[in-house]
Amino acid sequence: MAISVLVGTQWGDEGKGKIIDVLTKDIDLVVRFQGGNNAGHTVEIGTEKFVLHLIPSGIFRKNALCIIGNGVVVDPLALEEEIKDLLERNVAVTPANLELSTRSHLIMPYHRLMDAMHENARSEGQKIGTTKRGIGPAYADKASRTGIRALEMLDLERLERRFREQSEYYNGIFVGAGLEPMNIDEEWTKQKQAAQFLGPFIKDAVLTVNRAAEAGKNILFEGAQGMWLDVDYGTYPFVTSSNTTTGGACTGSGLSPKYINEIVGVMKAYTTRVGEGPFPTELKDEEGDELRRAGNEFGATTGRPRRCGWFDAVSSRYSCMVNGVDDLCMTKLDVLDDFAELKICTAYEVNEKIVTDMPSDNDEITIAKPIYETMPGWQAPTTEARSFDELPENAKNYLKRIAELVKANIGIVSVGPNREQTFCVKS
Ligand code: GDP
Ligand code: IMO
Ligand code: MG
């Protein structure tokens, strides 16, 4: 029995969707445990490309039951649309292969409006650059104990009462801020129809996950976002509103930590970030543009250009520690194929001091100057490699050096967006 948690170790978009799809070949249950439709997980199968936001990336495997756990915040309209889009593309999504936890909290239209209102109210330098999907305000309502949960969609009268109460409350805030109030009747019509559509998918997924674990099934937890967007460990306040790290898998699904026996950290061979916040190795020059072009670094959810930079071993080592990474999955190695030289950040200089552990204070991360070591590139294609031995010598050395610096083993390497462009590394 393998019960694994897969997490992003950087600022998201490490290629989690692709790796989940590869790993789910023999998996019985794939569980999303946090985040919402701020996530954009890309899966390429043959010539087809899918971008998933809420539905776990195991949906393409007939053997896998997909769970949206209680730690996820779910926009019912977005989930309905995602299911319908997949159905139109002949991907089976039914209550037999997708369950929505009774306990997951709903993102309501007023959360999306609040998200936009907060962002607009923040001055330059304070903006988070959220995806404007209502994630933060929905988690805030959960913590304030005013959230609406998926189970309430099973009783339309109750849902309507709760929806109208909360909408009236938020309309008061919008009007007070000089904004247009929501049209509650119109919004309710949409919510009612989505609730009817999603009803059959709503189950007590805590039971499903625990029964599967007791029966010795293989379970894979699919993290969204990445370590540095975690609300506790990330570059706060420039973070998302959930625990993106491995601990979140248990609170976000109801499975005890005693069952988890493997932790996979997905790590890009360089670094990217979407949205605002500190990014010590960011390249604001032609090399950054070259990484963006070669890696096609544009947000899968918002289409925003991703900020790009060199590999950062300081933040990545801290990330492997917090997540307890057993095996690293290095993605997008092929993106570096044409570079003559590659840099790896091994330390920061902060206030004239050398720092090798990621600071907790965002102000220090903001002024951190990266100290680099330079490695020769390989300037040869890696996209056809199907084993570590087939990689150019300098590519092997680059990966070995990263593994040494972040103190983790390399278990999988990805050299292209397709399923086939992946191989395991035996240690
Ligand atoms: P996620 O959010 O972690 O699932 O990652 P995204 O899907 O947002 O972004 C990763 C992007 O890189 C997607 O467009 C993937 O198709 C692509 N990708 C994943 N692995 C590789 C790889 O090894 N090489 C290349 N060139 N692209 C990859
Ligand atoms: P995946 O799962 C990259 C970023 C946003 C913003 C911050 C807060 O595809 O890796 P939010 O809407 O969550 O309140 O925004 O978090 N962000 C992501 N960046 N990948 C993601 O998901 C992200 N989800 C949120 O850009 O900086
Ligand atoms: Mg993404």
GROMACS .gro file of C-alpha atoms and ligand atoms in nm:
model
  483
    1MET     CA    1   0.000   0.000   0.000
    2ALA     CA    2   0.139   0.342  -0.095
    3ILE     CA    3  -0.009   0.653   0.055
    4SER     CA    4   0.179   0.947  -0.089
    5VAL     CA    5   0.152   1.321  -0.070
    6LEU     CA    6   0.270   1.525  -0.367
    7VAL     CA    7   0.340   1.893  -0.310
    8GLY     CA    8   0.487   2.187  -0.495
    9THR     CA    9   0.815   2.295  -0.336
   10GLN     CA   10   0.845   2.643  -0.486
   11TRP     CA   11   0.584   2.910  -0.575
   12GLY     CA   12   0.345   2.680  -0.762
   13ASP     CA   13   0.330   2.568  -1.126
   14GLU     CA   14   0.612   2.318  -1.078
   15GLY     CA   15   0.434   2.070  -1.307
   16LYS     CA   16   0.230   1.893  -1.037
   17GLY     CA   17  -0.059   1.817  -1.274
   18LYS     CA   18   0.164   1.635  -1.521
   19ILE     CA   19   0.336   1.432  -1.250
   20ILE     CA   20   0.008   1.340  -1.079
   21ASP     CA   21  -0.122   1.215  -1.412
   22VAL     CA   22   0.191   1.003  -1.457
   23LEU     CA   23   0.185   0.865  -1.102
   24THR     CA   24  -0.185   0.779  -1.101
   25LYS     CA   25  -0.140   0.483  -1.338
   26ASP     CA   26  -0.171   0.245  -1.039
   27ILE     CA   27  -0.350   0.467  -0.791
   28ASP     CA   28  -0.696   0.398  -0.649
   29LEU     CA   29  -0.770   0.739  -0.495
   30VAL     CA   30  -0.647   1.089  -0.584
   31VAL     CA   31  -0.730   1.354  -0.326
   32ARG     CA   32  -0.713   1.734  -0.352
   33PHE     CA   33  -0.685   1.870   0.002
   34GLN     CA   34  -0.651   2.249  -0.018
   35GLY     CA   35  -0.681   2.554  -0.240
   36GLY     CA   36  -0.953   2.602  -0.495
   37ASN     CA   37  -0.983   2.707  -0.856
   38ASN     CA   38  -0.685   2.937  -0.812
   39ALA     CA   39  -0.491   2.625  -0.914
   40GLY     CA   40  -0.421   2.547  -1.278
   41HIS     CA   41  -0.283   2.196  -1.332
   42THR     CA   42  -0.190   2.109  -1.688
   43VAL     CA   43  -0.204   1.754  -1.820
   44GLU     CA   44  -0.095   1.674  -2.175
   45ILE     CA   45  -0.194   1.337  -2.313
   46GLY     CA   46  -0.087   1.279  -2.673
   47THR     CA   47  -0.197   1.589  -2.862
   48GLU     CA   48  -0.465   1.681  -2.608
   49LYS     CA   49  -0.406   1.944  -2.342
   50PHE     CA   50  -0.625   1.982  -2.034
   51VAL     CA   51  -0.605   2.245  -1.761
   52LEU     CA   52  -0.770   2.138  -1.435
   53HIS     CA   53  -0.858   2.380  -1.157
   54LEU     CA   54  -1.058   2.181  -0.900
   55ILE     CA   55  -1.081   1.828  -1.029
   56PRO     CA   56  -0.783   1.610  -0.934
   57SER     CA   57  -0.542   1.528  -1.218
   58GLY     CA   58  -0.619   1.157  -1.175
   59ILE     CA   59  -0.949   1.202  -1.360
   60PHE     CA   60  -0.799   1.065  -1.684
   61ARG     CA   61  -0.728   0.726  -1.527
   62LYS     CA   62  -1.011   0.474  -1.524
   63ASN     CA   63  -0.873   0.312  -1.207
   64ALA     CA   64  -0.877   0.632  -1.000
   65LEU     CA   65  -1.152   0.770  -0.780
   66CYS     CA   66  -1.100   1.146  -0.744
   67ILE     CA   67  -1.183   1.330  -0.423
   68ILE     CA   68  -1.223   1.700  -0.359
   69GLY     CA   69  -1.148   1.703   0.013
   70ASN     CA   70  -1.283   1.915   0.296
   71GLY     CA   71  -0.978   2.145   0.289
   72VAL     CA   72  -1.064   2.267  -0.061
   73VAL     CA   73  -1.278   2.577  -0.119
   74VAL     CA   74  -1.517   2.509  -0.404
   75ASP     CA   75  -1.686   2.754  -0.636
   76PRO     CA   76  -1.994   2.554  -0.741
   77LEU     CA   77  -2.025   2.740  -1.073
   78ALA     CA   78  -1.659   2.676  -1.157
   79LEU     CA   79  -1.684   2.307  -1.063
   80GLU     CA   80  -1.997   2.257  -1.272
   81GLU     CA   81  -1.828   2.422  -1.569
   82GLU     CA   82  -1.513   2.212  -1.527
   83ILE     CA   83  -1.712   1.888  -1.514
   84LYS     CA   84  -1.914   1.987  -1.821
   85ASP     CA   85  -1.600   2.085  -2.016
   86LEU     CA   86  -1.444   1.746  -1.946
   87LEU     CA   87  -1.763   1.564  -2.041
   88GLU     CA   88  -1.768   1.754  -2.371
   89ARG     CA   89  -1.417   1.629  -2.435
   90ASN     CA   90  -1.525   1.270  -2.365
   91VAL     CA   91  -1.358   1.242  -2.026
   92ALA     CA   92  -1.588   1.050  -1.794
   93VAL     CA   93  -1.676   1.247  -1.480
   94THR     CA   94  -1.957   1.090  -1.279
   95PRO     CA   95  -2.041   1.043  -0.912
   96ALA     CA   96  -1.867   0.706  -0.953
   97ASN     CA   97  -1.525   0.867  -1.012
   98LEU     CA   98  -1.556   1.209  -0.847
   99GLU     CA   99  -1.663   1.289  -0.491
  100LEU     CA  100  -1.702   1.631  -0.335
  101SER     CA  101  -1.663   1.634   0.041
  102THR     CA  102  -1.973   1.730   0.239
  103ARG     CA  103  -1.743   1.946   0.453
  104SER     CA  104  -1.571   2.154   0.186
  105HIS     CA  105  -1.652   2.523   0.201
  106LEU     CA  106  -1.814   2.703  -0.089
  107ILE     CA  107  -1.684   3.007  -0.270
  108MET     CA  108  -1.982   3.231  -0.322
  109PRO     CA  109  -2.007   3.528  -0.563
  110TYR     CA  110  -1.959   3.772  -0.276
  111HIS     CA  111  -1.621   3.612  -0.203
  112ARG     CA  112  -1.506   3.684  -0.557
  113LEU     CA  113  -1.625   4.044  -0.524
  114MET     CA  114  -1.452   4.082  -0.187
  115ASP     CA  115  -1.129   3.943  -0.332
  116ALA     CA  116  -1.136   4.206  -0.607
  117MET     CA  117  -1.238   4.479  -0.361
  118HIS     CA  118  -0.948   4.400  -0.126
  119GLU     CA  119  -0.698   4.390  -0.411
  120ASN     CA  120  -0.820   4.721  -0.552
  121ALA     CA  121  -0.801   4.881  -0.208
  122ARG     CA  122  -0.438   4.776  -0.154
  123SER     CA  123  -0.180   5.033  -0.252
  124GLU     CA  124   0.113   4.957  -0.486
  125GLY     CA  125   0.359   4.732  -0.306
  126GLN     CA  126   0.080   4.590  -0.090
  127LYS     CA  127  -0.115   4.413  -0.366
  128ILE     CA  128  -0.094   4.034  -0.351
  129GLY     CA  129  -0.184   3.978  -0.715
  130THR     CA  130  -0.445   3.716  -0.629
  131THR     CA  131  -0.621   3.511  -0.893
  132LYS     CA  132  -0.943   3.694  -0.792
  133ARG     CA  133  -1.124   3.363  -0.753
  134GLY     CA  134  -1.247   3.450  -0.401
  135ILE     CA  135  -1.006   3.212  -0.227
  136GLY     CA  136  -0.896   3.435   0.064
  137PRO     CA  137  -1.246   3.563   0.156
  138ALA     CA  138  -1.388   3.206   0.143
  139TYR     CA  139  -1.121   3.076   0.384
  140ALA     CA  140  -1.178   3.385   0.599
  141ASP     CA  141  -1.549   3.296   0.628
  142LYS     CA  142  -1.453   2.938   0.713
  143ALA     CA  143  -1.234   3.062   0.999
  144SER     CA  144  -1.499   3.317   1.104
  145ARG     CA  145  -1.754   3.036   1.115
  146THR     CA  146  -1.987   3.199   0.864
  147GLY     CA  147  -1.901   2.980   0.565
  148ILE     CA  148  -2.146   2.768   0.369
  149ARG     CA  149  -2.045   2.405   0.320
  150ALA     CA  150  -2.108   2.166   0.031
  151LEU     CA  151  -2.349   1.957   0.239
  152GLU     CA  152  -2.586   2.255   0.244
  153MET     CA  153  -2.629   2.216  -0.131
  154LEU     CA  154  -2.824   1.898  -0.056
  155ASP     CA  155  -3.105   2.102   0.104
  156LEU     CA  156  -3.206   2.383  -0.131
  157GLU     CA  157  -3.427   2.564   0.121
  158ARG     CA  158  -3.149   2.577   0.374
  159LEU     CA  159  -2.896   2.677   0.109
  160GLU     CA  160  -3.121   2.959  -0.014
  161ARG     CA  161  -3.173   3.092   0.337
  162ARG     CA  162  -2.799   3.088   0.412
  163PHE     CA  163  -2.708   3.231   0.071
  164ARG     CA  164  -2.952   3.520   0.104
  165GLU     CA  165  -2.842   3.599   0.463
  166GLN     CA  166  -2.476   3.610   0.370
  167SER     CA  167  -2.540   3.796   0.046
  168GLU     CA  168  -2.737   4.068   0.230
  169TYR     CA  169  -2.451   4.104   0.476
  170TYR     CA  170  -2.192   4.139   0.199
  171ASN     CA  171  -2.412   4.372  -0.005
  172GLY     CA  172  -2.407   4.604   0.298
  173ILE     CA  173  -2.027   4.606   0.277
  174PHE     CA  174  -2.025   4.665  -0.099
  175VAL     CA  175  -2.271   4.954  -0.079
  176GLY     CA  176  -2.079   5.102   0.214
  177ALA     CA  177  -1.765   5.094  -0.002
  178GLY     CA  178  -1.948   5.273  -0.286
  179LEU     CA  179  -1.974   4.959  -0.501
  180GLU     CA  180  -2.273   4.809  -0.681
  181PRO     CA  181  -2.459   4.550  -0.470
  182MET     CA  182  -2.499   4.199  -0.608
  183ASN     CA  183  -2.829   4.106  -0.767
  184ILE     CA  184  -2.916   3.836  -0.513
  185ASP     CA  185  -3.207   3.686  -0.708
  186GLU     CA  186  -2.998   3.645  -1.021
  187GLU     CA  187  -2.707   3.496  -0.829
  188TRP     CA  188  -2.936   3.259  -0.641
  189THR     CA  189  -3.078   3.122  -0.967
  190LYS     CA  190  -2.723   3.028  -1.073
  191GLN     CA  191  -2.636   2.878  -0.735
  192LYS     CA  192  -2.955   2.673  -0.723
  193GLN     CA  193  -2.889   2.520  -1.062
  194ALA     CA  194  -2.525   2.440  -0.971
  195ALA     CA  195  -2.636   2.285  -0.640
  196GLN     CA  196  -2.880   2.060  -0.824
  197PHE     CA  197  -2.611   1.958  -1.070
  198LEU     CA  198  -2.347   1.887  -0.803
  199GLY     CA  199  -2.577   1.715  -0.550
  200PRO     CA  200  -2.501   1.357  -0.663
  201PHE     CA  201  -2.124   1.416  -0.622
  202ILE     CA  202  -2.149   1.525  -0.256
  203LYS     CA  203  -2.041   1.250  -0.014
  204ASP     CA  204  -1.875   1.213   0.325
  205ALA     CA  205  -1.531   1.183   0.167
  206VAL     CA  206  -1.365   1.143   0.508
  207LEU     CA  207  -1.521   0.797   0.515
  208THR     CA  208  -1.419   0.721   0.158
  209VAL     CA  209  -1.054   0.812   0.221
  210ASN     CA  210  -1.033   0.624   0.553
  211ARG     CA  211  -1.203   0.312   0.419
  212ALA     CA  212  -0.964   0.309   0.124
  213ALA     CA  213  -0.665   0.340   0.359
  214GLU     CA  214  -0.797   0.061   0.583
  215ALA     CA  215  -0.847  -0.159   0.276
  216GLY     CA  216  -0.483  -0.111   0.174
  217LYS     CA  217  -0.555   0.096  -0.139
  218ASN     CA  218  -0.302   0.323  -0.306
  219ILE     CA  219  -0.377   0.689  -0.236
  220LEU     CA  220  -0.212   0.998  -0.379
  221PHE     CA  221  -0.271   1.343  -0.235
  222GLU     CA  222  -0.250   1.623  -0.492
  223GLY     CA  223  -0.116   1.947  -0.353
  224ALA     CA  224  -0.200   2.276  -0.518
  225GLN     CA  225   0.012   2.594  -0.521
  226GLY     CA  226   0.351   2.549  -0.353
  227MET     CA  227   0.548   2.578  -0.031
  228TRP     CA  228   0.619   2.953  -0.058
  229LEU     CA  229   0.250   3.028  -0.102
  230ASP     CA  230   0.161   2.842   0.220
  231VAL     CA  231  -0.025   3.066   0.464
  232ASP     CA  232   0.205   2.965   0.754
  233TYR     CA  233   0.546   2.912   0.590
  234GLY     CA  234   0.526   3.115   0.272
  235THR     CA  235   0.634   3.469   0.198
  236TYR     CA  236   0.352   3.608   0.412
  237PRO     CA  237   0.145   3.815   0.335
  238PHE     CA  238   0.218   3.737  -0.032
  239VAL     CA  239   0.071   3.390  -0.004
  240THR     CA  240  -0.250   3.203  -0.066
  241SER     CA  241  -0.488   3.125   0.222
  242SER     CA  242  -0.433   2.753   0.279
  243ASN     CA  243  -0.166   2.507   0.394
  244THR     CA  244  -0.006   2.395   0.072
  245THR     CA  245   0.253   2.185   0.257
  246THR     CA  246   0.228   1.814   0.342
  247GLY     CA  247   0.056   1.867   0.677
  248GLY     CA  248  -0.243   2.006   0.489
  249ALA     CA  249  -0.307   1.663   0.335
  250CYS     CA  250  -0.434   1.530   0.669
  251THR     CA  251  -0.640   1.827   0.785
  252GLY     CA  252  -0.776   1.870   0.434
  253SER     CA  253  -0.896   1.512   0.393
  254GLY     CA  254  -0.956   1.360   0.737
  255LEU     CA  255  -0.687   1.091   0.703
  256SER     CA  256  -0.453   1.038   0.997
  257PRO     CA  257  -0.081   1.116   0.938
  258LYS     CA  258   0.001   0.761   1.052
  259TYR     CA  259  -0.099   0.630   0.710
  260ILE     CA  260   0.130   0.850   0.501
  261ASN     CA  261   0.441   0.668   0.387
  262GLU     CA  262   0.586   0.876   0.104
  263ILE     CA  263   0.630   1.243   0.025
  264VAL     CA  264   0.706   1.360  -0.327
  265GLY     CA  265   0.822   1.718  -0.382
  266VAL     CA  266   0.780   1.857  -0.731
  267MET     CA  267   1.056   2.104  -0.814
  268LYS     CA  268   1.118   2.297  -1.132
  269ALA     CA  269   1.477   2.305  -1.255
  270TYR     CA  270   1.459   2.686  -1.223
  271THR     CA  271   1.215   2.913  -1.037
  272THR     CA  272   0.894   3.094  -1.127
  273ARG     CA  273   0.635   3.295  -0.944
  274VAL     CA  274   0.299   3.447  -1.049
  275GLY     CA  275   0.159   3.743  -0.860
  276GLU     CA  276   0.338   3.981  -0.627
  277GLY     CA  277   0.585   3.919  -0.344
  278PRO     CA  278   0.956   3.865  -0.294
  279PHE     CA  279   1.153   3.642  -0.530
  280PRO     CA  280   1.527   3.659  -0.459
  281THR     CA  281   1.652   3.492  -0.779
  282GLU     CA  282   1.415   3.673  -1.015
  283LEU     CA  283   1.571   3.774  -1.347
  284LYS     CA  284   1.429   4.094  -1.485
  285ASP     CA  285   1.652   4.081  -1.790
  286GLU     CA  286   1.688   3.892  -2.117
  287GLU     CA  287   1.777   3.568  -1.941
  288GLY     CA  288   1.445   3.587  -1.753
  289ASP     CA  289   1.266   3.647  -2.083
  290GLU     CA  290   1.449   3.350  -2.231
  291LEU     CA  291   1.337   3.123  -1.944
  292ARG     CA  292   0.979   3.245  -1.988
  293ARG     CA  293   0.991   3.179  -2.361
  294ALA     CA  294   1.161   2.840  -2.338
  295GLY     CA  295   0.940   2.727  -2.048
  296ASN     CA  296   0.623   2.885  -2.190
  297GLU     CA  297   0.575   3.042  -1.848
  298PHE     CA  298   0.229   3.191  -1.860
  299GLY     CA  299  -0.026   3.129  -1.583
  300ALA     CA  300  -0.256   2.829  -1.647
  301THR     CA  301  -0.539   3.001  -1.457
  302THR     CA  302  -0.502   3.372  -1.530
  303GLY     CA  303  -0.271   3.373  -1.835
  304ARG     CA  304  -0.039   3.620  -1.659
  305PRO     CA  305   0.330   3.602  -1.756
  306ARG     CA  306   0.517   3.419  -1.481
  307ARG     CA  307   0.817   3.585  -1.322
  308CYS     CA  308   1.125   3.369  -1.389
  309GLY     CA  309   1.464   3.321  -1.226
  310TRP     CA  310   1.748   3.082  -1.145
  311PHE     CA  311   1.716   2.782  -0.918
  312ASP     CA  312   1.711   2.885  -0.552
  313ALA     CA  313   1.866   2.620  -0.325
  314VAL     CA  314   1.813   2.829  -0.010
  315SER     CA  315   1.434   2.836  -0.032
  316SER     CA  316   1.420   2.485  -0.182
  317ARG     CA  317   1.621   2.328   0.100
  318TYR     CA  318   1.390   2.486   0.358
  319SER     CA  319   1.095   2.361   0.159
  320CYS     CA  320   1.224   2.002   0.150
  321MET     CA  321   1.270   2.023   0.527
  322VAL     CA  322   0.919   2.152   0.604
  323ASN     CA  323   0.756   1.906   0.364
  324GLY     CA  324   0.977   1.613   0.463
  325VAL     CA  325   1.044   1.534   0.098
  326ASP     CA  326   1.161   1.176   0.037
  327ASP     CA  327   1.181   1.194  -0.340
  328LEU     CA  328   1.219   1.496  -0.559
  329CYS     CA  329   1.056   1.513  -0.893
  330MET     CA  330   1.260   1.754  -1.107
  331THR     CA  331   1.056   1.904  -1.389
  332LYS     CA  332   1.127   2.116  -1.694
  333LEU     CA  333   1.492   2.019  -1.719
  334ASP     CA  334   1.456   2.048  -2.098
  335VAL     CA  335   1.382   2.420  -2.065
  336LEU     CA  336   1.749   2.472  -1.976
  337ASP     CA  337   1.878   2.281  -2.282
  338ASP     CA  338   2.005   2.587  -2.470
  339PHE     CA  339   2.169   2.780  -2.188
  340ALA     CA  340   2.549   2.801  -2.198
  341GLU     CA  341   2.570   2.861  -1.822
  342LEU     CA  342   2.332   2.800  -1.534
  343LYS     CA  343   2.328   2.962  -1.196
  344ILE     CA  344   2.222   2.812  -0.865
  345CYS     CA  345   2.164   3.034  -0.564
  346THR     CA  346   2.341   2.878  -0.264
  347ALA     CA  347   2.307   3.160  -0.011
  348TYR     CA  348   2.164   3.511   0.031
  349GLU     CA  349   2.330   3.825   0.146
  350VAL     CA  350   2.098   4.008   0.386
  351ASN     CA  351   2.213   4.327   0.557
  352GLU     CA  352   2.575   4.237   0.481
  353LYS     CA  353   2.536   3.893   0.643
  354ILE     CA  354   2.549   3.559   0.461
  355VAL     CA  355   2.229   3.363   0.515
  356THR     CA  356   2.182   2.999   0.417
  357ASP     CA  357   1.840   2.939   0.576
  358MET     CA  358   1.532   3.108   0.437
  359PRO     CA  359   1.446   3.403   0.666
  360SER     CA  360   1.098   3.411   0.822
  361ASP     CA  361   1.071   3.786   0.774
  362ASN     CA  362   0.940   3.888   0.436
  363ASP     CA  363   1.128   4.220   0.461
  364GLU     CA  364   1.456   4.025   0.475
  365ILE     CA  365   1.357   3.803   0.183
  366THR     CA  366   1.271   4.117  -0.012
  367ILE     CA  367   1.622   4.263   0.026
  368ALA     CA  368   1.805   3.928   0.001
  369LYS     CA  369   2.075   3.933  -0.268
  370PRO     CA  370   2.136   3.589  -0.418
  371ILE     CA  371   2.487   3.445  -0.409
  372TYR     CA  372   2.534   3.218  -0.706
  373GLU     CA  373   2.752   2.935  -0.813
  374THR     CA  374   2.775   2.887  -1.187
  375MET     CA  375   2.759   2.556  -1.368
  376PRO     CA  376   2.819   2.486  -1.736
  377GLY     CA  377   2.508   2.415  -1.943
  378TRP     CA  378   2.477   2.108  -2.167
  379GLN     CA  379   2.346   2.273  -2.485
  380ALA     CA  380   2.194   1.951  -2.614
  381PRO     CA  381   1.834   1.830  -2.622
  382THR     CA  382   1.713   1.626  -2.324
  383THR     CA  383   1.352   1.578  -2.439
  384GLU     CA  384   1.419   1.228  -2.574
  385ALA     CA  385   1.603   1.103  -2.265
  386ARG     CA  386   1.421   0.818  -2.089
  387SER     CA  387   1.677   0.739  -1.821
  388PHE     CA  388   1.925   0.930  -1.607
  389ASP     CA  389   2.211   0.768  -1.800
  390GLU     CA  390   2.086   0.914  -2.127
  391LEU     CA  391   2.118   1.272  -1.999
  392PRO     CA  392   2.419   1.481  -2.101
  393GLU     CA  393   2.692   1.478  -1.838
  394ASN     CA  394   2.641   1.843  -1.741
  395ALA     CA  395   2.268   1.788  -1.695
  396LYS     CA  396   2.344   1.497  -1.460
  397ASN     CA  397   2.586   1.717  -1.268
  398TYR     CA  398   2.330   1.997  -1.243
  399LEU     CA  399   2.068   1.760  -1.096
  400LYS     CA  400   2.318   1.598  -0.860
  401ARG     CA  401   2.427   1.936  -0.731
  402ILE     CA  402   2.066   2.040  -0.667
  403ALA     CA  403   1.997   1.714  -0.480
  404GLU     CA  404   2.306   1.771  -0.267
  405LEU     CA  405   2.215   2.133  -0.187
  406VAL     CA  406   1.850   2.068  -0.099
  407LYS     CA  407   1.929   1.744   0.085
  408ALA     CA  408   1.684   1.517  -0.097
  409ASN     CA  409   1.701   1.235  -0.352
  410ILE     CA  410   1.597   1.278  -0.710
  411GLY     CA  411   1.330   1.018  -0.781
  412ILE     CA  412   1.175   1.134  -1.106
  413VAL     CA  413   1.290   1.361  -1.389
  414SER     CA  414   1.058   1.528  -1.640
  415VAL     CA  415   1.194   1.645  -1.974
  416GLY     CA  416   0.879   1.764  -2.149
  417PRO     CA  417   0.507   1.822  -2.093
  418ASN     CA  418   0.395   1.480  -2.216
  419ARG     CA  419   0.335   1.168  -2.008
  420GLU     CA  420   0.610   0.980  -2.189
  421GLN     CA  421   0.871   1.247  -2.120
  422THR     CA  422   0.930   1.126  -1.767
  423PHE     CA  423   1.162   0.873  -1.604
  424CYS     CA  424   1.246   0.738  -1.261
  425VAL     CA  425   1.593   0.766  -1.115
  426LYS     CA  426   1.715   0.472  -0.912
  427SER     CA  427   1.926   0.569  -0.616
  428GDP     P1  428   0.113   2.286  -1.184
  428GDP     O1  429   0.028   2.400  -1.142
  428GDP     O2  430   0.221   2.255  -1.086
  428GDP     O3  431   0.032   2.164  -1.220
  428GDP     O4  432   0.188   2.334  -1.318
  428GDP     P2  433   0.121   2.410  -1.442
  428GDP     O5  434   0.041   2.313  -1.521
  428GDP     O6  435   0.056   2.536  -1.399
  428GDP     O7  436   0.252   2.456  -1.519
  428GDP     C1  437   0.345   2.364  -1.564
  428GDP     C2  438   0.358   2.378  -1.716
  428GDP     O8  439   0.476   2.313  -1.759
  428GDP     C3  440   0.245   2.315  -1.793
  428GDP     O9  441   0.225   2.388  -1.911
  428GDP     C4  442   0.298   2.175  -1.826
  428GDP    O10  443   0.242   2.121  -1.944
  428GDP     C5  444   0.444   2.205  -1.847
  428GDP     N1  445   0.537   2.099  -1.810
  428GDP     C6  446   0.531   2.010  -1.707
  428GDP     N2  447   0.644   1.936  -1.702
  428GDP     C7  448   0.723   1.980  -1.803
  428GDP     C8  449   0.855   1.948  -1.847
  428GDP    O11  450   0.925   1.862  -1.791
  428GDP     N3  451   0.905   2.017  -1.952
  428GDP     C9  452   0.833   2.114  -2.017
  428GDP     N4  453   0.890   2.177  -2.118
  428GDP     N5  454   0.709   2.148  -1.978
  428GDP    C10  455   0.656   2.083  -1.872
  429IMO     P1  456  -0.098   2.590  -0.892
  429IMO     O1  457  -0.174   2.485  -0.814
  429IMO     C1  458   0.096   2.978  -0.890
  429IMO     C2  459  -0.076   3.285  -0.627
  429IMO     C3  460  -0.142   3.405  -0.690
  429IMO     C4  461  -0.110   3.509  -0.583
  429IMO     C5  462  -0.124   3.430  -0.453
  429IMO     C6  463  -0.259   3.447  -0.384
  429IMO     O2  464  -0.135   2.595  -1.036
  429IMO     O3  465   0.048   2.577  -0.868
  429IMO     P2  466  -0.502   3.353  -0.437
  429IMO     O4  467  -0.590   3.368  -0.558
  429IMO     O5  468  -0.468   3.212  -0.405
  429IMO     O6  469  -0.551   3.429  -0.318
  429IMO     O7  470  -0.363   3.427  -0.478
  429IMO     O8  471  -0.105   3.296  -0.488
  429IMO     N1  472  -0.130   3.154  -0.672
  429IMO     C7  473  -0.063   3.070  -0.754
  429IMO     N2  474   0.055   3.085  -0.817
  429IMO     N3  475   0.028   2.864  -0.902
  429IMO     C8  476  -0.089   2.846  -0.836
  429IMO     O9  477  -0.153   2.728  -0.832
  429IMO     C9  478  -0.142   2.954  -0.760
  429IMO     N4  479  -0.255   2.972  -0.687
  429IMO    C10  480  -0.245   3.093  -0.632
  429IMO    O10  481  -0.082   3.437  -0.814
  429IMO    O11  482   0.024   3.550  -0.593
  430MG      MG  483  -0.040   2.582  -1.216
   0.00000   0.00000   0.00000
